[in-house]
CSV table of C-alpha atoms in Angstrom, one decimal:
chain,number,residue,atom,x,y,z
A,49,MET,CA,118.6,158.0,78.7
A,50,PRO,CA,116.7,157.5,81.9
A,51,SER,CA,118.4,159.3,84.7
A,52,ARG,CA,119.4,157.6,87.9
A,53,ARG,CA,116.1,159.0,89.8
A,54,ASP,CA,114.1,157.7,87.0
A,55,GLN,CA,115.7,154.0,87.5
A,56,VAL,CA,114.9,154.2,91.1
A,57,GLU,CA,111.3,155.4,90.7
A,58,ALA,CA,110.9,152.5,88.1
A,59,TYR,CA,112.5,149.8,90.4
A,60,SER,CA,110.2,151.1,93.4
A,61,PHE,CA,107.1,150.8,90.9
A,62,ALA,CA,108.0,147.4,89.7
A,63,SER,CA,108.7,146.2,93.2
A,64,GLY,CA,105.3,147.6,94.6
A,65,ARG,CA,103.4,145.8,92.0
A,66,LEU,CA,105.1,142.6,92.6
A,67,ARG,CA,104.4,143.1,96.2
A,68,SER,CA,100.8,143.7,95.8
A,69,ALA,CA,100.5,140.7,93.4
A,70,LEU,CA,102.1,138.4,96.1
A,71,VAL,CA,100.0,139.6,99.1
A,72,SER,CA,96.6,140.7,97.4
A,73,GLY,CA,96.5,138.9,94.1
A,74,ASP,CA,96.2,142.0,92.1
A,75,PRO,CA,99.3,144.0,90.8
A,76,ASP,CA,97.4,147.3,90.1
A,77,ALA,CA,95.6,147.5,93.5
A,78,PRO,CA,94.9,151.3,94.2
A,79,ARG,CA,96.4,151.0,98.0
A,80,ALA,CA,99.4,149.4,99.3
A,81,PRO,CA,98.7,146.4,101.2
A,82,LEU,CA,101.2,146.8,104.1
A,83,ARG,CA,100.8,150.3,104.5
A,84,ARG,CA,98.9,150.1,108.1
A,85,THR,CA,101.6,147.9,109.5
A,86,PRO,CA,104.5,150.6,110.2
A,87,ILE,CA,101.6,153.1,111.3
A,88,GLY,CA,100.2,150.6,113.9
A,89,LEU,CA,103.9,150.0,115.2
A,90,VAL,CA,104.4,153.5,115.8
A,91,ILE,CA,101.1,154.5,117.5
A,92,GLY,CA,101.4,151.1,119.7
A,93,THR,CA,104.9,152.1,120.6
A,94,LEU,CA,103.7,155.5,121.6
A,95,LEU,CA,100.8,154.1,123.9
A,96,ALA,CA,103.3,151.7,125.4
A,97,LEU,CA,105.7,154.4,126.4
A,98,LEU,CA,102.7,156.5,127.7
A,99,ALA,CA,101.3,153.5,129.8
A,100,LEU,CA,104.8,152.7,131.3
A,101,GLY,CA,105.4,156.5,132.3
A,102,GLY,CA,101.9,156.4,134.0
A,103,ALA,CA,102.6,153.4,136.1
A,104,ALA,CA,106.1,154.8,137.3
A,105,LEU,CA,104.4,157.8,138.0
A,106,LEU,CA,101.6,156.2,140.1
A,107,ALA,CA,104.4,154.1,142.0
A,108,LEU,CA,106.0,157.4,143.1
A,109,LEU,CA,102.7,158.8,144.4
A,110,ARG,CA,101.3,155.7,145.8
A,111,PRO,CA,104.0,153.1,147.0
A,112,GLY,CA,103.2,149.4,146.5
A,113,SER,CA,103.4,146.8,149.1
A,114,ALA,CA,106.5,144.8,150.6
A,115,PRO,CA,107.5,142.0,148.4
A,116,GLY,CA,106.2,138.4,149.6
A,117,TRP,CA,109.6,137.5,151.6
A,118,ALA,CA,109.0,140.7,153.6
A,119,GLN,CA,105.5,139.6,154.9
A,120,PRO,CA,105.0,139.0,158.5
A,121,GLY,CA,105.5,135.3,159.7
A,122,THR,CA,108.1,134.4,157.0
A,123,LEU,CA,111.6,133.1,158.0
A,124,ILE,CA,114.0,134.6,155.4
A,125,ILE,CA,117.0,132.5,154.5
A,126,GLU,CA,119.8,134.5,152.4
A,127,LYS,CA,120.7,132.2,149.7
A,128,GLU,CA,124.3,132.9,149.6
A,129,THR,CA,125.1,132.5,153.3
A,130,GLY,CA,122.3,130.7,154.9
A,131,ASN,CA,121.8,133.4,157.5
A,132,ARG,CA,118.2,133.6,158.7
A,133,PHE,CA,116.0,136.7,159.3
A,134,VAL,CA,112.7,137.7,160.1
A,135,MET,CA,111.0,140.9,159.3
A,136,ALA,CA,109.8,143.1,162.5
A,137,ASP,CA,108.8,146.7,163.1
A,138,GLY,CA,110.0,147.4,159.4
A,139,ARG,CA,113.6,145.8,160.0
A,140,LEU,CA,115.3,142.9,159.0
A,141,HIS,CA,116.5,141.1,162.3
A,142,PRO,CA,118.9,138.0,162.4
A,143,VAL,CA,117.3,134.9,164.2
A,144,LEU,CA,119.7,133.0,166.5
A,145,ASN,CA,118.8,129.7,165.6
A,146,TYR,CA,115.8,127.4,164.1
A,147,SER,CA,114.0,126.8,167.1
A,148,SER,CA,114.0,130.5,167.8
A,149,ALA,CA,112.5,131.2,164.4
A,150,ARG,CA,109.6,128.6,165.0
A,151,LEU,CA,108.8,130.5,168.3
A,152,LEU,CA,108.9,133.9,166.9
A,153,LEU,CA,106.7,133.1,164.0
A,154,THR,CA,104.4,130.4,165.8
A,155,ASP,CA,101.5,129.1,163.5
A,156,LYS,CA,102.3,131.6,160.8
A,157,TYR,CA,105.3,130.1,159.9
A,158,ARG,CA,106.8,129.7,156.2
A,159,THR,CA,110.3,129.8,154.6
A,160,THR,CA,111.6,131.6,151.7
A,161,ALA,CA,115.0,132.1,150.1
A,162,VAL,CA,116.0,135.6,149.1
A,163,SER,CA,119.5,136.6,147.6
A,164,ALA,CA,121.8,139.0,149.4
A,165,GLU,CA,121.4,141.4,146.8
A,166,ALA,CA,117.7,141.6,147.5
A,167,LEU,CA,118.2,142.1,151.2
A,168,ALA,CA,121.3,144.4,151.1
A,169,ASP,CA,119.3,147.7,151.1
A,170,ARG,CA,116.9,146.7,154.0
A,171,PRO,CA,117.2,148.2,157.5
A,172,ARG,CA,118.8,145.8,160.0
A,173,GLY,CA,117.6,145.3,163.6
A,174,GLY,CA,119.1,143.4,166.5
A,175,ARG,CA,119.3,139.7,166.9
A,176,LEU,CA,116.2,137.9,168.1
A,177,GLY,CA,115.7,134.4,169.7
A,178,ILE,CA,116.9,132.4,172.6
A,179,GLU,CA,120.6,132.0,173.2
A,180,GLY,CA,121.6,128.3,173.2
A,181,ALA,CA,118.3,127.0,171.9
A,182,PRO,CA,118.6,123.9,169.6
A,183,ASP,CA,119.2,124.6,165.9
A,184,LEU,CA,117.9,121.0,164.8
A,185,LEU,CA,114.6,120.0,165.9
A,186,PRO,CA,113.5,116.2,165.8
A,187,ALA,CA,111.8,115.2,162.5
A,188,ARG,CA,109.1,113.4,164.7
A,189,SER,CA,108.6,112.9,168.5
A,190,GLY,CA,109.9,109.5,169.7
A,191,GLY,CA,110.6,108.6,173.3
A,192,HIS,CA,108.8,105.4,173.5
A,193,SER,CA,111.9,103.2,173.9
A,194,TRP,CA,115.2,103.8,175.9
A,195,LEU,CA,118.2,102.0,176.8
A,196,VAL,CA,120.5,103.1,179.7
A,197,CYS,CA,123.7,101.0,179.6
A,198,ALA,CA,126.2,100.5,182.3
A,199,THR,CA,129.3,101.0,180.3
A,200,GLY,CA,133.0,101.2,181.4
A,201,THR,CA,136.5,101.8,180.4
A,202,THR,CA,139.4,99.8,181.7
A,203,SER,CA,142.7,101.2,182.4
A,204,ALA,CA,146.2,99.5,181.4
A,205,ASP,CA,146.4,98.3,185.0
A,206,GLY,CA,143.0,96.6,184.5
A,207,GLN,CA,140.8,99.3,186.8
A,208,VAL,CA,137.3,99.8,185.4
A,209,THR,CA,135.9,103.4,185.6
A,210,PRO,CA,132.1,102.8,185.1
A,211,GLY,CA,130.1,105.2,183.0
A,212,VAL,CA,126.6,105.6,181.5
A,213,THR,CA,125.3,105.7,177.9
A,214,VAL,CA,121.8,106.8,176.7
A,215,HIS,CA,120.0,105.3,173.9
A,216,LEU,CA,116.8,106.7,172.6
A,217,ASP,CA,114.5,104.9,170.0
A,218,PRO,CA,117.5,102.3,169.1
A,219,PRO,CA,116.8,100.8,165.7
A,220,SER,CA,117.6,97.2,167.3
A,221,ALA,CA,117.8,96.2,170.9
A,222,PRO,CA,117.1,93.0,172.7
A,223,ASP,CA,113.4,92.4,173.6
A,224,ARG,CA,112.1,92.7,177.0
A,225,SER,CA,111.6,88.8,177.1
A,226,ALA,CA,115.5,88.5,176.9
A,227,ALA,CA,115.7,89.8,180.6
A,228,ALA,CA,118.3,88.9,182.5
A,229,THR,CA,119.7,89.4,186.3
A,230,ALA,CA,123.0,91.4,187.2
A,231,LEU,CA,125.1,91.4,190.2
A,232,VAL,CA,126.3,95.3,190.4
A,233,ARG,CA,128.3,97.1,192.7
A,234,ALA,CA,127.7,100.9,193.5
A,235,PRO,CA,130.5,103.3,193.9
A,236,ASP,CA,130.1,103.1,197.9
A,237,GLY,CA,130.6,99.5,197.7
A,238,ALA,CA,126.9,98.5,198.3
A,239,THR,CA,126.0,95.3,196.2
A,240,TYR,CA,122.7,94.9,194.3
A,241,LEU,CA,120.7,92.2,192.5
A,242,VAL,CA,119.1,93.9,189.5
A,243,GLN,CA,116.2,91.9,188.2
A,244,GLU,CA,112.7,92.6,186.6
A,245,GLY,CA,113.1,96.4,186.9
A,246,LEU,CA,114.1,96.5,190.3
A,247,ARG,CA,117.3,96.9,192.4
A,248,LEU,CA,117.6,94.9,195.4
A,249,ARG,CA,120.3,95.8,198.1
A,250,LEU,CA,122.2,92.9,199.4
A,251,THR,CA,122.5,93.8,202.9
A,252,THR,CA,125.4,91.3,204.1
A,253,GLY,CA,128.2,89.4,202.3
A,254,TRP,CA,126.7,85.8,202.4
A,255,VAL,CA,123.5,86.7,200.8
A,256,ALA,CA,125.0,86.3,197.2
A,257,HIS,CA,126.2,82.9,198.1
A,258,ALA,CA,122.8,81.9,199.5
A,259,LEU,CA,121.0,82.9,196.3
A,260,GLY,CA,123.6,81.4,194.2
A,261,TYR,CA,125.6,84.5,193.0
A,262,ALA,CA,128.9,83.9,195.0
A,263,ALA,CA,130.7,83.2,192.0
A,264,LEU,CA,130.0,86.3,189.9
A,265,ARG,CA,131.9,89.2,190.0
A,266,PRO,CA,129.7,92.4,190.4
A,267,VAL,CA,129.7,94.8,187.5
A,268,PRO,CA,130.7,98.3,188.5
A,269,VAL,CA,128.1,100.8,187.9
A,270,THR,CA,127.7,104.8,188.4
A,271,GLU,CA,125.2,106.1,191.1
A,272,SER,CA,123.4,107.8,188.3
A,273,TRP,CA,122.8,104.3,186.6
A,274,LEU,CA,121.4,102.7,189.8
A,275,GLU,CA,119.1,105.9,190.3
A,276,THR,CA,117.2,105.0,186.9
A,277,ILE,CA,116.1,101.5,188.5
A,278,PRO,CA,113.3,101.5,191.0
A,279,VAL,CA,114.1,100.5,194.5
A,280,GLY,CA,112.8,97.0,195.7
A,281,PRO,CA,113.2,95.5,199.0
A,282,ASP,CA,116.4,94.5,200.7
A,283,LEU,CA,117.7,91.0,200.5
A,284,GLY,CA,119.3,90.1,203.9
A,285,PRO,CA,118.5,88.0,207.1
A,286,ILE,CA,114.9,87.1,207.8
A,287,PRO,CA,113.7,88.0,211.2
A,288,ALA,CA,113.6,84.9,213.3
A,289,THR,CA,112.6,85.2,217.0
A,290,GLY,CA,113.3,82.2,219.3
A,291,ARG,CA,115.2,80.0,216.6
A,292,GLY,CA,115.8,76.5,217.8
A,293,GLN,CA,113.1,76.5,220.2
A,294,ASP,CA,110.1,74.1,220.2
A,295,GLY,CA,107.1,75.2,217.8
A,296,PRO,CA,103.4,74.1,217.6
A,297,GLY,CA,102.9,70.6,216.4
A,298,GLY,CA,106.1,69.4,216.9
A,299,THR,CA,108.1,71.7,214.8
A,300,THR,CA,111.3,73.7,215.5
A,301,VAL,CA,111.1,77.5,215.3
A,302,GLY,CA,113.4,78.8,212.4
A,303,GLN,CA,113.3,75.8,210.3
A,304,ILE,CA,112.4,75.7,206.6
A,305,LEU,CA,109.3,72.8,205.8
A,306,ARG,CA,108.7,71.7,202.4
A,307,SER,CA,105.4,70.2,201.5
A,308,ASN,CA,106.1,66.8,199.7
A,309,GLN,CA,102.5,67.0,198.1
A,310,PRO,CA,102.5,67.0,194.2
A,311,ALA,CA,100.3,70.1,194.2
A,312,PRO,CA,101.5,72.6,194.5
A,313,PRO,CA,105.3,71.2,194.4
A,314,ASP,CA,108.1,72.6,196.7
A,315,GLN,CA,105.6,74.8,198.9
A,316,PHE,CA,107.9,76.2,201.5
A,317,PHE,CA,107.1,77.2,205.0
A,318,LEU,CA,108.9,79.0,207.9
A,319,THR,CA,108.3,77.6,211.4
A,320,THR,CA,107.4,80.3,214.1
A,321,SER,CA,106.2,80.1,217.7
A,322,ALA,CA,102.7,81.0,216.4
A,323,GLY,CA,102.5,78.6,213.3
A,324,LEU,CA,103.6,78.2,209.8
A,325,VAL,CA,104.4,81.3,207.5
A,326,PRO,CA,104.1,80.5,203.6
A,327,VAL,CA,107.3,81.7,201.9
A,328,ASN,CA,108.9,81.4,198.3
A,329,ASP,CA,112.0,80.2,197.1
A,330,THR,CA,113.7,83.6,197.9
A,331,VAL,CA,112.9,83.5,201.5
A,332,ALA,CA,113.5,79.9,202.0
A,333,ALA,CA,117.1,80.5,200.4
A,334,LEU,CA,117.8,83.3,202.9
A,335,VAL,CA,116.8,81.4,206.0
A,336,LEU,CA,118.9,78.4,204.9
A,337,GLY,CA,121.8,80.6,203.8
A,338,ASP,CA,122.0,82.6,207.2
A,339,PRO,CA,125.1,81.5,209.4
A,340,GLN,CA,122.7,81.7,212.4
A,341,VAL,CA,120.3,79.0,211.1
A,342,ARG,CA,122.6,76.2,212.7
A,343,THR,CA,120.9,77.2,215.9
A,344,ALA,CA,117.4,75.9,214.7
A,345,TYR,CA,119.0,72.6,213.0
A,346,GLY,CA,121.4,71.7,215.9
A,347,ASP,CA,123.4,68.5,214.6
A,348,THR,CA,121.2,67.8,211.7
A,349,THR,CA,121.6,68.9,208.1
A,350,VAL,CA,120.7,72.3,207.4
A,351,GLY,CA,118.1,72.2,204.6
A,352,ALA,CA,114.3,72.2,203.8
A,353,VAL,CA,112.6,69.5,205.9
A,354,PRO,CA,109.8,67.3,204.1
A,355,VAL,CA,106.5,67.3,205.9
A,356,ASP,CA,103.4,65.5,204.9
A,357,LEU,CA,99.8,66.9,204.9
A,358,SER,CA,99.0,65.4,208.4
A,359,THR,CA,101.9,67.3,210.0
A,360,LEU,CA,100.8,70.7,208.4
A,361,SER,CA,97.2,70.1,209.2
A,362,ARG,CA,98.1,69.9,212.8
A,363,VAL,CA,100.1,73.3,212.6
A,364,PRO,CA,98.1,76.7,212.1
A,365,VAL,CA,99.0,78.6,208.9
A,366,LEU,CA,99.6,82.3,209.1
A,367,GLU,CA,99.1,85.2,206.7
A,368,VAL,CA,102.2,86.2,204.9
A,369,PRO,CA,103.7,89.2,206.5
A,370,ASP,CA,105.3,92.0,204.5
A,371,TRP,CA,108.9,91.0,205.3
A,372,ALA,CA,108.0,87.7,203.5
A,373,ARG,CA,106.9,89.2,200.2
A,374,LEU,CA,110.2,89.2,198.3
A,375,PRO,CA,110.5,88.7,194.5
A,376,LEU,CA,111.5,85.3,193.0
A,377,ILE,CA,115.3,85.6,192.3
A,378,SER,CA,116.4,83.8,189.3
A,379,ARG,CA,118.5,81.0,190.5
A,380,THR,CA,120.5,80.9,186.8
A,381,PRO,CA,122.9,83.7,186.8
A,382,ALA,CA,123.4,85.2,183.3
A,383,ASP,CA,126.9,85.4,181.8
A,384,TRP,CA,128.0,89.1,181.3
A,385,THR,CA,131.2,88.3,179.7
A,386,GLY,CA,131.3,90.8,176.7
A,387,GLN,CA,127.9,92.1,177.6
A,388,VAL,CA,126.8,95.2,179.2
A,389,PRO,CA,123.7,95.4,181.4
A,390,CYS,CA,121.1,98.0,180.1
A,391,LEU,CA,118.0,98.8,181.4
A,392,ARG,CA,115.5,98.8,178.6
A,393,LEU,CA,112.3,101.1,179.3
A,394,ASP,CA,109.2,101.0,177.1
A,395,VAL,CA,106.5,103.7,177.0
A,396,ASP,CA,103.0,102.4,177.2
A,397,GLY,CA,100.5,105.3,177.7
A,398,ASN,CA,101.3,106.6,181.0
A,399,THR,CA,102.9,103.4,182.1
A,400,VAL,CA,106.9,102.6,181.7
A,401,HIS,CA,107.7,98.9,181.5
A,402,SER,CA,111.4,98.2,182.4
A,403,ALA,CA,113.7,94.9,182.2
A,404,LEU,CA,117.4,94.7,182.4
A,405,VAL,CA,118.7,93.2,178.9
A,406,PRO,CA,122.2,92.2,177.7
A,407,LEU,CA,123.8,94.4,174.9
A,408,PRO,CA,127.1,93.7,173.4
A,409,GLN,CA,129.8,96.3,174.6
A,410,GLU,CA,130.3,97.7,171.1
A,411,GLN,CA,126.9,98.2,170.8
A,412,ALA,CA,126.4,99.9,174.0
A,413,GLN,CA,129.0,102.8,173.2
A,414,ALA,CA,127.6,106.1,172.1
A,415,PRO,CA,129.1,109.6,170.9
A,416,PRO,CA,129.8,112.0,174.0
A,417,ILE,CA,127.4,114.6,174.4
A,418,ARG,CA,128.6,118.1,173.4
A,419,GLU,CA,126.0,120.8,173.1
A,420,PRO,CA,126.9,124.4,173.8
A,421,GLY,CA,124.6,126.4,176.0
A,422,THR,CA,123.6,123.5,178.3
A,423,VAL,CA,124.2,122.9,181.8
A,424,ALA,CA,125.4,119.3,182.7
A,425,GLY,CA,124.5,117.9,186.1
A,426,PRO,CA,126.8,115.9,188.4
A,427,HIS,CA,125.7,112.6,187.1
A,428,VAL,CA,125.0,113.4,183.5
A,429,ALA,CA,125.7,110.5,180.9
A,430,GLY,CA,128.8,110.1,179.2
A,431,GLY,CA,127.3,109.4,175.6
A,432,PHE,CA,124.0,109.6,173.9
A,433,LEU,CA,122.8,107.8,170.5
A,434,THR,CA,119.6,108.2,168.7
A,435,PRO,CA,118.8,108.0,164.7
A,436,PRO,CA,119.5,110.7,162.5
A,437,ARG,CA,117.0,113.6,163.3
A,438,GLY,CA,115.4,111.7,166.3
A,439,GLY,CA,114.5,113.0,169.6
A,440,ALA,CA,111.4,113.2,171.7
A,441,LEU,CA,108.9,115.6,173.3
A,442,VAL,CA,108.7,113.9,176.7
A,443,ARG,CA,107.1,114.5,180.2
A,444,THR,CA,108.6,113.8,183.7
A,445,LEU,CA,107.1,110.7,185.2
A,446,PRO,CA,107.4,111.4,189.1
A,447,ALA,CA,105.6,108.0,190.2
A,448,PRO,CA,104.6,105.0,188.3
A,449,GLY,CA,101.2,105.6,186.6
A,450,ALA,CA,101.1,109.3,187.1
A,451,ALA,CA,101.8,111.9,184.5
A,452,GLY,CA,104.3,114.3,185.2
A,453,ILE,CA,104.1,118.1,184.7
A,454,GLY,CA,107.7,118.8,183.3
A,455,LEU,CA,107.6,119.2,179.7
A,456,TYR,CA,111.1,118.6,177.7
A,457,LEU,CA,112.3,118.5,174.2
A,458,VAL,CA,115.1,115.9,173.8
A,459,VAL,CA,117.3,116.7,170.5
A,460,GLU,CA,119.4,114.4,168.6
A,461,THR,CA,122.7,115.8,170.3
A,462,GLY,CA,121.4,114.5,173.7
A,463,ALA,CA,120.4,117.7,175.3
A,464,LYS,CA,117.0,118.5,176.8
A,465,TYR,CA,115.3,121.9,176.7
A,466,PRO,CA,112.6,122.4,179.1
A,467,LEU,CA,109.2,124.0,177.6
A,468,ALA,CA,107.5,127.0,179.2
A,469,ASN,CA,104.1,125.6,178.3
A,470,ASP,CA,102.1,123.5,175.8
A,471,GLY,CA,102.0,126.4,173.5
A,472,ALA,CA,106.0,126.3,173.0
A,473,ALA,CA,105.7,122.4,172.0
A,474,THR,CA,102.9,123.5,169.5
A,475,ALA,CA,105.1,126.4,167.9
A,476,LEU,CA,107.9,123.9,167.6
A,477,GLY,CA,105.5,121.4,165.7
A,478,PHE,CA,104.8,118.7,168.2
A,479,SER,CA,101.6,117.7,169.9
A,480,PRO,CA,101.8,118.2,173.8
A,481,GLY,CA,99.3,115.4,174.3
A,482,GLY,CA,101.8,113.0,172.4
A,483,ALA,CA,104.8,113.4,175.0
A,484,ALA,CA,105.9,110.3,176.0
A,485,PRO,CA,106.3,109.9,180.1
A,486,VAL,CA,110.0,109.3,181.0
A,487,PRO,CA,111.3,108.6,184.8
A,488,ALA,CA,112.9,111.7,186.2
A,489,PRO,CA,116.3,110.2,186.9
A,490,LEU,CA,116.6,109.1,183.3
A,491,LEU,CA,115.9,112.9,182.0
A,492,ALA,CA,118.6,113.9,184.9
A,493,LEU,CA,121.3,112.1,182.6
A,494,LEU,CA,120.8,114.5,179.8
A,495,PRO,CA,122.4,118.0,180.1
A,496,THR,CA,119.9,120.9,180.3
A,497,GLY,CA,119.5,123.7,177.7
A,498,PRO,CA,117.5,127.2,178.3
A,499,GLU,CA,114.0,127.2,178.7
A,500,LEU,CA,112.0,127.5,175.1
A,501,ARG,CA,109.1,129.7,175.4
A,502,VAL,CA,106.7,131.2,172.6
A,503,LEU,CA,108.4,134.6,171.2
A,504,GLY,CA,105.8,135.8,169.0
A,505,GLY,CA,105.1,138.7,171.0
A,506,GLU,CA,108.7,140.3,170.6
A,507,SER,CA,107.9,140.6,166.7
């Protein structure tokens, strides 16, 4: 009877013949077909272990370069916390804010997210950056359209406290073609007529009546809002020497004459002792509205005296003096009920076009400006509004048509930051040549943050 060993050997022999028949087609092949497989596996494993040991030994003898996130010019963001770092002098330095990171890394700037575990064993350094610099930069530079609105709040007893809001690149605003005229009152009690981008001071009380604005209640405004509007000539009594005396060609000094010729219609002249001075509607209205004009008309009705061409031909016509070069005033006062007067400024190259436009009270409101680290001047605006990620790189415009030298970055919160030079603007991702010119009084309405300068040398 076969033993157990005989049975195992017989089983192995039969299995080997079956395996050889399946793999090679010959059950009586002299060599097992899969004999090389385990031998190759053992040899390959030994070679892999030798290669791994050699690589580990080489890494100990010659350390490799730092990981990609530790290379210079990289803003490292810790995934779990959002903390920002840069590598400098072999140390991991926290960065105070995003704009500081841009000013540190300049044109080498790139961002990568790294886990806290990967950063845990890195030596740490001190904080880098500019304290109070903005953490949110504009997505693009705007600044080509502004609204400066004379808002106000009314107390329970009906007292109005004037205020100012600034809107940068508003998505919807009245066009300059909707320009209107407003009668406003400054904190010192002075009354101004604002029209066509100019503020004209009314020097005496009867001027508003003479120009057709007596029925209007002046809108109270702040001094800072008025400062954003260029100064025009004063509106007041017109100089008249010798009023009521005989003038040349049978005229009376101090009277207003109106040509009754069809072309040009309603041409006005002021009679003087030397001749006739051509004047426009504004000057004529001020002459006729002056209480002292009664001296020139005596017992006759005060008004423009119609004259024909023959009368005009007998009297010399003089050059228009400076005091007679007043702007034409709209004789149709705007209704400001429920509206707020807003100065609209549109930038075109180095020129700023301005006009006074009406805006509904609710649209003129804006969130208050709250930006830590900024300094607010005495006449800072009460609110600022711009589209999300809005802002602008701007230059001051000290005079019409002249490019200013002050370079500022206005951010979404309403704060402005002076830039040390064009290089700082480039490091922050803006083209200095694309800075929009803005009048200095408008920029004075925004609080000022610290100066932004290139910090690349510090790293």
